[in-house]
CSV table of C-alpha atoms in Angstrom, one decimal:
chain,number,residue,atom,x,y,z
A,189,MET,CA,-29.9,-11.2,-6.1
A,190,ASN,CA,-32.1,-11.2,-9.0
A,191,ILE,CA,-36.0,-10.2,-9.4
A,192,THR,CA,-37.1,-13.7,-8.4
A,193,ALA,CA,-35.5,-14.3,-5.5
A,194,ILE,CA,-36.6,-10.5,-4.2
A,195,ILE,CA,-40.3,-11.1,-5.1
A,196,ILE,CA,-39.8,-14.5,-3.1
A,197,ASN,CA,-38.7,-12.7,-0.1
A,198,VAL,CA,-41.0,-10.2,-0.4
A,199,ILE,CA,-43.9,-12.8,-0.3
A,200,ALA,CA,-42.4,-14.2,2.4
A,201,LEU,CA,-41.8,-11.0,4.9
A,202,ALA,CA,-45.7,-10.1,3.9
A,203,ALA,CA,-46.7,-13.5,5.2
A,204,ILE,CA,-44.8,-13.2,8.2
A,205,LEU,CA,-46.6,-9.8,9.1
A,206,VAL,CA,-50.1,-10.8,8.4
A,207,ALA,CA,-49.4,-14.0,10.4
A,208,PHE,CA,-48.2,-12.0,13.4
A,209,LYS,CA,-51.1,-9.7,13.2
A,210,LYS,CA,-53.7,-12.4,13.2
A,211,ASP,CA,-52.1,-14.2,16.0
A,212,ARG,CA,-48.8,-13.4,17.8
A,213,GLU,CA,-48.5,-17.2,19.1
A,214,LEU,CA,-49.1,-18.8,16.0
A,215,GLY,CA,-46.8,-16.6,14.2
A,216,ILE,CA,-44.0,-17.4,16.4
A,217,GLN,CA,-44.7,-21.3,16.0
A,218,SER,CA,-44.3,-21.0,12.2
A,219,LEU,CA,-41.3,-18.8,12.2
A,220,LYS,CA,-39.8,-22.2,14.6
A,221,ILE,CA,-41.1,-24.8,12.2
A,222,ALA,CA,-39.4,-22.7,9.4
A,223,ALA,CA,-36.5,-22.5,11.1
A,224,ARG,CA,-36.4,-26.5,11.9
A,225,SER,CA,-37.2,-27.3,8.2
A,226,PHE,CA,-34.5,-25.0,6.9
A,227,ILE,CA,-32.1,-26.6,9.3
A,228,LYS,CA,-33.1,-30.1,8.3
A,229,ILE,CA,-32.8,-29.3,4.3
A,230,LEU,CA,-29.6,-27.5,5.2
A,231,PRO,CA,-26.9,-30.8,5.1
A,232,MET,CA,-28.9,-31.9,1.8
A,233,THR,CA,-28.8,-28.6,-0.3
A,234,LEU,CA,-25.0,-28.3,0.4
A,235,ILE,CA,-24.5,-31.9,-0.7
A,236,ILE,CA,-26.3,-31.2,-3.9
A,237,ILE,CA,-24.7,-27.8,-4.3
A,238,LEU,CA,-21.1,-29.3,-3.7
A,239,LEU,CA,-22.0,-32.4,-6.3
A,240,ILE,CA,-23.0,-29.4,-8.5
A,241,GLY,CA,-19.5,-27.7,-8.3
A,242,LEU,CA,-17.8,-31.1,-8.9
A,243,LEU,CA,-20.1,-32.0,-12.1
A,244,LEU,CA,-19.7,-28.5,-13.6
A,245,GLY,CA,-16.1,-28.7,-12.7
A,246,PHE,CA,-14.8,-32.1,-13.6
A,247,ILE,CA,-17.2,-33.9,-16.2
A,248,PRO,CA,-16.8,-32.1,-19.6
A,249,PRO,CA,-20.1,-31.1,-21.4
A,250,GLU,CA,-19.3,-33.3,-24.1
A,251,GLN,CA,-19.4,-36.0,-22.1
A,252,ILE,CA,-22.6,-35.4,-20.2
A,253,SER,CA,-24.3,-34.5,-23.6
A,254,ARG,CA,-23.2,-37.7,-25.0
A,255,PHE,CA,-25.3,-39.7,-22.4
A,256,VAL,CA,-28.1,-37.1,-22.0
A,257,GLY,CA,-27.9,-34.4,-24.7
A,258,GLU,CA,-29.7,-34.1,-27.7
A,259,GLN,CA,-28.0,-36.9,-29.8
A,260,SER,CA,-28.4,-39.3,-26.9
A,261,GLY,CA,-31.6,-40.0,-28.1
A,262,PHE,CA,-34.9,-41.9,-26.4
A,263,GLY,CA,-32.4,-43.8,-24.2
A,264,GLY,CA,-30.9,-41.0,-22.7
A,265,ILE,CA,-34.3,-39.6,-21.5
A,266,LEU,CA,-35.2,-43.1,-20.4
A,267,LEU,CA,-32.2,-43.3,-18.4
A,268,VAL,CA,-32.5,-39.7,-16.8
A,269,GLY,CA,-36.0,-40.5,-16.1
A,270,ILE,CA,-35.2,-43.8,-14.0
A,271,VAL,CA,-32.5,-41.9,-12.1
A,272,GLY,CA,-35.1,-39.0,-11.1
A,273,ALA,CA,-37.6,-41.8,-10.0
A,274,ILE,CA,-35.1,-43.4,-7.8
A,275,MET,CA,-33.2,-40.3,-6.5
A,276,HIS,CA,-35.0,-39.0,-3.0
A,277,ILE,CA,-34.2,-35.4,-2.6
A,278,PRO,CA,-36.4,-32.8,-1.6
A,279,ALA,CA,-38.1,-31.6,-4.8
A,280,ILE,CA,-37.1,-27.8,-4.6
A,281,LEU,CA,-33.4,-29.2,-4.8
A,282,SER,CA,-34.1,-30.6,-7.8
A,283,PHE,CA,-34.0,-27.5,-9.7
A,284,PRO,CA,-30.5,-26.2,-9.1
A,285,LEU,CA,-29.7,-29.8,-9.9
A,286,ALA,CA,-31.8,-29.6,-13.1
A,287,ALA,CA,-30.1,-26.5,-14.3
A,288,SER,CA,-26.5,-27.2,-14.0
A,289,PHE,CA,-27.4,-30.6,-15.9
A,290,LEU,CA,-28.4,-28.0,-18.4
A,291,GLU,CA,-25.4,-26.0,-18.1
A,292,SER,CA,-23.3,-28.9,-18.7
A,293,GLY,CA,-25.0,-30.4,-21.8
A,294,ALA,CA,-28.2,-32.3,-21.1
A,295,SER,CA,-31.1,-31.5,-23.3
A,296,ILE,CA,-34.3,-29.7,-22.2
A,297,THR,CA,-36.3,-33.0,-22.8
A,298,ALA,CA,-34.0,-35.1,-20.4
A,299,VAL,CA,-34.0,-32.4,-17.6
A,300,ALA,CA,-38.0,-32.0,-17.9
A,301,ALA,CA,-38.0,-35.8,-17.6
A,302,PHE,CA,-35.8,-35.6,-14.5
A,303,ILE,CA,-37.9,-33.1,-12.7
A,304,THR,CA,-41.3,-34.8,-13.3
A,305,THR,CA,-40.3,-38.2,-12.6
A,306,LEU,CA,-38.2,-36.7,-9.6
A,307,THR,CA,-41.4,-35.0,-8.1
A,308,MET,CA,-44.1,-37.3,-9.2
A,309,ILE,CA,-42.9,-41.0,-8.6
A,310,GLY,CA,-41.5,-41.9,-5.1
A,311,THR,CA,-39.8,-45.2,-5.0
A,312,ILE,CA,-38.5,-45.0,-1.5
A,313,THR,CA,-41.9,-44.1,-0.3
A,314,LEU,CA,-43.9,-46.6,-2.2
A,315,PRO,CA,-44.3,-48.8,0.8
A,316,LEU,CA,-45.7,-46.2,2.6
A,317,GLU,CA,-48.1,-45.3,-0.7
A,318,ILE,CA,-49.3,-48.8,-0.6
A,319,LYS,CA,-50.1,-48.8,3.0
A,320,GLU,CA,-52.3,-45.9,2.8
A,321,LEU,CA,-53.9,-46.1,-0.9
A,322,GLY,CA,-53.7,-50.0,-1.5
A,323,LYS,CA,-51.4,-51.6,-3.9
A,324,GLU,CA,-53.6,-51.1,-6.9
A,325,ILE,CA,-53.6,-47.2,-6.8
A,326,ALA,CA,-50.3,-47.0,-5.5
A,327,LEU,CA,-48.6,-49.1,-8.3
A,328,LEU,CA,-50.8,-47.6,-11.1
A,329,ARG,CA,-50.4,-44.0,-10.2
A,330,ASN,CA,-46.4,-44.6,-9.9
A,331,GLY,CA,-46.2,-46.4,-13.2
A,332,MET,CA,-48.3,-44.4,-15.2
A,333,SER,CA,-46.7,-41.3,-13.8
A,334,PHE,CA,-43.3,-42.7,-15.4
A,335,ILE,CA,-44.9,-43.2,-18.7
A,336,ILE,CA,-46.5,-39.6,-18.6
A,337,ALA,CA,-43.5,-38.1,-17.2
A,338,ILE,CA,-41.5,-39.2,-20.5
A,339,VAL,CA,-44.6,-37.8,-22.6
A,340,ILE,CA,-44.4,-34.5,-20.8
A,341,ALA,CA,-40.8,-34.4,-21.2
A,342,LEU,CA,-40.9,-34.8,-25.1
A,343,MET,CA,-44.1,-32.5,-25.4
A,344,VAL,CA,-41.9,-29.4,-23.7
A,345,GLY,CA,-38.7,-30.6,-25.5
A,346,ALA,CA,-40.6,-30.3,-28.6
A,347,SER,CA,-42.1,-27.3,-27.9
A,348,MET,CA,-39.4,-25.4,-26.3
A,349,GLU,CA,-37.7,-25.2,-29.7
A,350,THR,CA,-41.1,-24.3,-31.6
A,351,ILE,CA,-43.0,-21.7,-29.5
A,352,LEU,CA,-41.3,-18.4,-29.6
B,247,MET,CA,-46.4,-37.4,11.4
B,248,LYS,CA,-42.6,-37.8,11.9
B,249,THR,CA,-41.6,-37.5,15.8
B,250,SER,CA,-38.6,-35.1,16.2
B,251,ASN,CA,-36.3,-38.2,16.8
B,252,ASN,CA,-36.6,-39.3,13.5
B,253,ILE,CA,-35.9,-36.0,11.9
B,254,LEU,CA,-32.7,-35.7,14.0
B,255,LYS,CA,-31.7,-39.0,12.5
B,256,ASP,CA,-32.4,-37.6,9.2
B,257,ILE,CA,-30.3,-34.5,10.0
B,258,TYR,CA,-27.3,-36.7,11.1
B,259,ARG,CA,-27.5,-39.2,8.2
B,260,ASP,CA,-27.2,-36.3,5.9
B,261,THR,CA,-24.5,-34.6,7.8
B,262,ALA,CA,-22.8,-38.0,7.7
B,263,VAL,CA,-23.4,-38.2,3.9
B,264,LEU,CA,-22.2,-34.3,3.4
B,265,LEU,CA,-19.0,-35.2,5.3
B,266,ILE,CA,-18.2,-38.0,2.8
B,267,VAL,CA,-19.0,-35.9,-0.2
B,268,VAL,CA,-16.8,-33.0,1.5
B,269,ILE,CA,-14.0,-35.6,1.9
B,270,ILE,CA,-14.2,-36.9,-1.4
B,271,ALA,CA,-14.2,-33.6,-3.2
B,272,SER,CA,-11.3,-32.1,-1.0
B,273,GLY,CA,-9.5,-35.3,-2.4
B,274,LEU,CA,-10.5,-34.4,-6.0
B,275,LEU,CA,-9.5,-30.8,-5.7
B,276,VAL,CA,-6.2,-31.6,-4.2
B,277,THR,CA,-4.9,-33.9,-6.4
B,278,ASN,CA,-6.5,-31.7,-9.4
B,279,PRO,CA,-5.4,-28.2,-8.5
B,280,LEU,CA,-6.5,-26.7,-11.7
B,281,LYS,CA,-10.1,-27.7,-11.2
B,282,THR,CA,-10.2,-25.6,-7.5
B,283,GLU,CA,-10.8,-22.5,-8.8
B,284,PRO,CA,-13.6,-23.4,-11.1
B,285,VAL,CA,-15.5,-25.9,-8.7
B,286,LEU,CA,-15.2,-23.4,-5.7
B,287,SER,CA,-16.9,-20.6,-7.8
B,288,ILE,CA,-19.5,-22.6,-9.1
B,289,PHE,CA,-20.2,-23.7,-5.4
B,290,TRP,CA,-20.4,-20.2,-4.1
B,291,ASN,CA,-22.5,-19.0,-7.0
B,292,TYR,CA,-25.2,-21.9,-6.1
B,293,LEU,CA,-24.7,-21.3,-2.6
B,294,ILE,CA,-25.7,-17.8,-2.7
B,295,GLU,CA,-28.5,-18.2,-4.8
B,296,MET,CA,-30.1,-21.0,-2.9
B,297,MET,CA,-29.3,-18.9,0.6
B,298,PHE,CA,-31.6,-16.1,-0.8
B,299,ILE,CA,-34.6,-18.0,-1.6
B,300,LEU,CA,-34.4,-21.1,0.8
B,301,PRO,CA,-35.1,-19.2,3.9
B,302,ALA,CA,-38.1,-17.5,2.3
B,303,VAL,CA,-39.5,-20.7,0.9
B,304,MET,CA,-39.2,-22.1,4.5
B,305,VAL,CA,-41.1,-19.6,6.1
B,306,ILE,CA,-43.8,-19.4,3.4
B,307,MET,CA,-44.4,-23.4,4.0
B,308,GLY,CA,-44.0,-23.0,8.0
B,309,ILE,CA,-46.7,-20.4,8.2
B,310,PHE,CA,-48.8,-22.1,5.9
B,311,ALA,CA,-48.3,-25.5,8.0
B,312,VAL,CA,-49.6,-23.8,11.1
B,313,PHE,CA,-52.5,-21.8,9.8
B,314,VAL,CA,-53.9,-24.3,7.2
B,315,PRO,CA,-54.1,-27.6,9.0
B,316,ASP,CA,-54.6,-30.7,7.2
B,317,ALA,CA,-57.9,-31.2,8.8
B,318,MET,CA,-59.1,-27.9,6.9
B,319,ILE,CA,-57.7,-29.2,3.5
B,320,GLU,CA,-59.4,-32.4,4.2
B,321,LYS,CA,-62.8,-31.0,4.6
B,322,TYR,CA,-62.4,-28.6,1.3
B,323,LEU,CA,-61.3,-31.5,-0.9
B,324,GLY,CA,-63.8,-33.3,0.3
B,325,LYS,CA,-66.4,-30.8,-0.7
B,326,TYR,CA,-66.7,-30.7,-4.5
B,327,SER,CA,-67.0,-33.4,-7.0
B,328,GLY,CA,-66.7,-33.7,-10.7
B,329,ILE,CA,-64.9,-30.8,-12.8
B,330,LYS,CA,-65.1,-28.4,-9.5
B,331,GLY,CA,-63.7,-31.5,-7.6
B,332,MET,CA,-60.8,-31.7,-10.1
B,333,PHE,CA,-60.0,-27.9,-9.9
B,334,THR,CA,-60.2,-28.2,-6.4
B,335,ALA,CA,-57.6,-31.0,-6.2
B,336,LEU,CA,-55.4,-28.7,-8.4
B,337,PHE,CA,-55.6,-25.6,-6.3
B,338,ILE,CA,-55.0,-27.4,-3.1
B,339,GLY,CA,-52.3,-29.7,-4.0
B,340,SER,CA,-50.4,-26.0,-5.5
B,341,LEU,CA,-50.5,-24.9,-1.8
B,342,PRO,CA,-47.4,-24.7,0.2
B,343,THR,CA,-47.5,-28.0,2.0
B,344,GLY,CA,-45.0,-30.6,3.0
B,345,PRO,CA,-43.4,-33.2,0.9
B,346,LEU,CA,-45.7,-35.9,-0.6
B,347,TYR,CA,-45.8,-38.5,2.0
B,348,ILE,CA,-47.7,-36.3,3.8
B,349,ALA,CA,-50.6,-36.5,1.3
B,350,PHE,CA,-50.9,-40.1,1.5
B,351,PRO,CA,-52.7,-40.5,4.7
B,352,ILE,CA,-55.1,-37.2,3.8
B,353,ALA,CA,-55.8,-39.1,0.3
B,354,SER,CA,-56.5,-42.3,2.3
B,355,GLN,CA,-58.9,-40.3,4.5
B,356,LEU,CA,-60.6,-38.9,1.4
B,357,ILE,CA,-61.0,-42.3,-0.4
B,358,GLU,CA,-62.6,-43.8,2.7
B,359,LYS,CA,-65.1,-40.7,2.8
B,360,GLY,CA,-66.2,-41.8,-0.7
B,361,ALA,CA,-63.9,-39.2,-3.1
B,362,ARG,CA,-63.5,-40.0,-6.6
B,363,VAL,CA,-60.2,-42.0,-7.4
B,364,SER,CA,-59.4,-39.3,-10.5
B,365,CYS,CA,-59.5,-36.4,-8.0
B,366,ILE,CA,-57.4,-38.3,-5.6
B,367,ILE,CA,-54.9,-38.9,-8.1
B,368,VAL,CA,-55.2,-35.4,-9.6
B,369,PHE,CA,-54.7,-34.3,-5.9
B,370,LEU,CA,-51.7,-36.1,-5.4
B,371,SER,CA,-50.1,-35.4,-8.4
B,372,ALA,CA,-50.5,-31.5,-8.0
B,373,TRP,CA,-49.1,-32.1,-4.6
B,374,ALA,CA,-46.1,-33.5,-6.1
B,375,CYS,CA,-45.4,-31.2,-8.9
B,376,LEU,CA,-47.3,-27.9,-9.0
B,377,LYS,CA,-46.4,-26.5,-5.3
B,378,ILE,CA,-46.1,-22.9,-5.4
B,379,PRO,CA,-42.7,-22.8,-3.5
B,380,GLN,CA,-41.3,-25.4,-5.8
B,381,GLU,CA,-42.3,-23.6,-8.7
B,382,MET,CA,-40.6,-20.2,-7.4
B,383,MET,CA,-37.5,-22.2,-7.3
B,384,GLU,CA,-38.1,-23.4,-11.0
B,385,PHE,CA,-38.7,-20.1,-12.3
B,386,GLN,CA,-35.3,-18.8,-10.8
B,387,PHE,CA,-33.2,-21.8,-11.9
B,388,LEU,CA,-35.0,-22.8,-15.2
B,389,GLY,CA,-36.8,-19.8,-16.6
B,390,GLY,CA,-40.6,-19.1,-17.2
B,391,LYS,CA,-41.0,-20.6,-20.6
B,392,PHE,CA,-39.7,-23.9,-19.4
B,393,MET,CA,-41.8,-23.9,-16.3
B,394,LEU,CA,-44.7,-22.7,-18.1
B,395,LEU,CA,-44.7,-25.3,-20.6
B,396,ARG,CA,-43.8,-28.3,-18.2
B,397,LEU,CA,-46.8,-27.5,-16.1
B,398,PHE,CA,-49.2,-26.9,-19.0
B,399,PHE,CA,-48.6,-30.3,-20.1
B,400,THR,CA,-48.3,-31.9,-16.7
B,401,VAL,CA,-51.9,-30.5,-15.8
B,402,MET,CA,-53.3,-31.9,-18.9
B,403,LEU,CA,-51.6,-35.6,-18.4
B,404,VAL,CA,-52.4,-35.7,-14.9
B,405,THR,CA,-56.0,-34.9,-15.6
B,406,LEU,CA,-56.2,-37.8,-17.9
B,407,MET,CA,-53.9,-40.2,-16.0
B,408,GLY,CA,-56.7,-39.7,-13.0
B,409,ILE,CA,-59.5,-40.5,-15.1
B,410,LEU,CA,-57.8,-43.5,-16.9
B,411,ILE,CA,-56.6,-45.1,-13.4
B,412,GLU,CA,-60.3,-44.4,-12.2
B,413,LYS,CA,-61.8,-46.4,-15.2
B,414,ILE,CA,-59.0,-49.3,-15.0
B,415,LEU,CA,-60.5,-49.6,-11.2
B,416,GLN,CA,-63.6,-49.6,-11.9
B,417,LYS,CA,-63.6,-52.2,-14.7
B,418,LYS,CA,-61.9,-54.2,-12.3
B,419,GLN,CA,-64.4,-54.2,-9.7
C-alpha cells in the first residue's frame, strides 16, 4: 500500500468520524450509499482490471506503441481521443486503464487525450444532455470539448518532456 | 435520479459482461498457458491497488451526497456572477459528487434562473474532470506531474471554451 492510498483512506475515515458526530442517522445513510455505489461499480472494475491484465499480458508493447505511441503521430492521438469519447465507463476507472496503456507503450499525449475525452464527452448521455440543456449547448459543449481535449493532450505531452 | 430498479439492471448487465470477459480470458489463458502467470499477476496487482482505494473513494462520495444535497449546490452556484462565478463553478464542480449526467438537470435549472452560459459550461467541465476523488485516482495511477499539468491546461482551456460558447450563442440570438 503506498502513501496516496493511505492518505485517501485517512481522509475517508476522518470524514466518517465527522459525519457520525454531526448526525448519526445521516452518517449511516451515507455509508449505505457508499456500499451501494461500491457494489454497483464492482463488476465494471473487475472487467477493466481483467482487460488490463489481458492487454499487458498478450499484446506486445511494440504493437500498441505503433498505434498510439510516440511515432504514431497525430492520427494515433485522434484515434485514442475518439475511443475515449465513445467509451462509457466511470471516470475513476479511466486512470488505471490509462496507466496500463502507458505501461504498454502508449505516449503521454495519447493517454492525456484518452482521459480528457473520456471524462468530458458523453456520447451515450448526449440525448439526456440535449433534453436538459438544449441541442445548441449540448452539441457545442461536446464538439468543442473534443477539440480542446486534443489541444490539452498535446500541451501535456509537450510539457511533460520539457518541464523538470 | 435513477431508481433502484435501474441500478439493479445496470449491475446485472455489467455482471453479464464480466462473465463474458471471464470466459474469453479463461479461453485465452488455457490456450496460451505461458501467458497465465503474467496476466494473473498483473490482474492481482491492479486489483489490490483498486481495492485499497475504491471503498474510501465511495465513502467520501457517499458522505458528500448525503450532507450536501443538490439544492445547496444550486443555491451557491446561482449566487455569484462574473469571475467570482467562474471560480465558484470550478470549485463546486470539483466536489466529490456523482457522474456527469447528474449535473445536467442542475445546470438546466441554473440556466432557467438566468445563470451565464460560460459559467454553466465551466461548471459542467469541472464536474466532469476536476473531481477530487477522481484526481486522487489520477495521482495514484499516473503521478503528480501528469495530473497537475493536465489540470492546469484543462482549467485554462475550459474557461476559454465557456466564454467562446457564450459568444457563439449570443451572436445567434
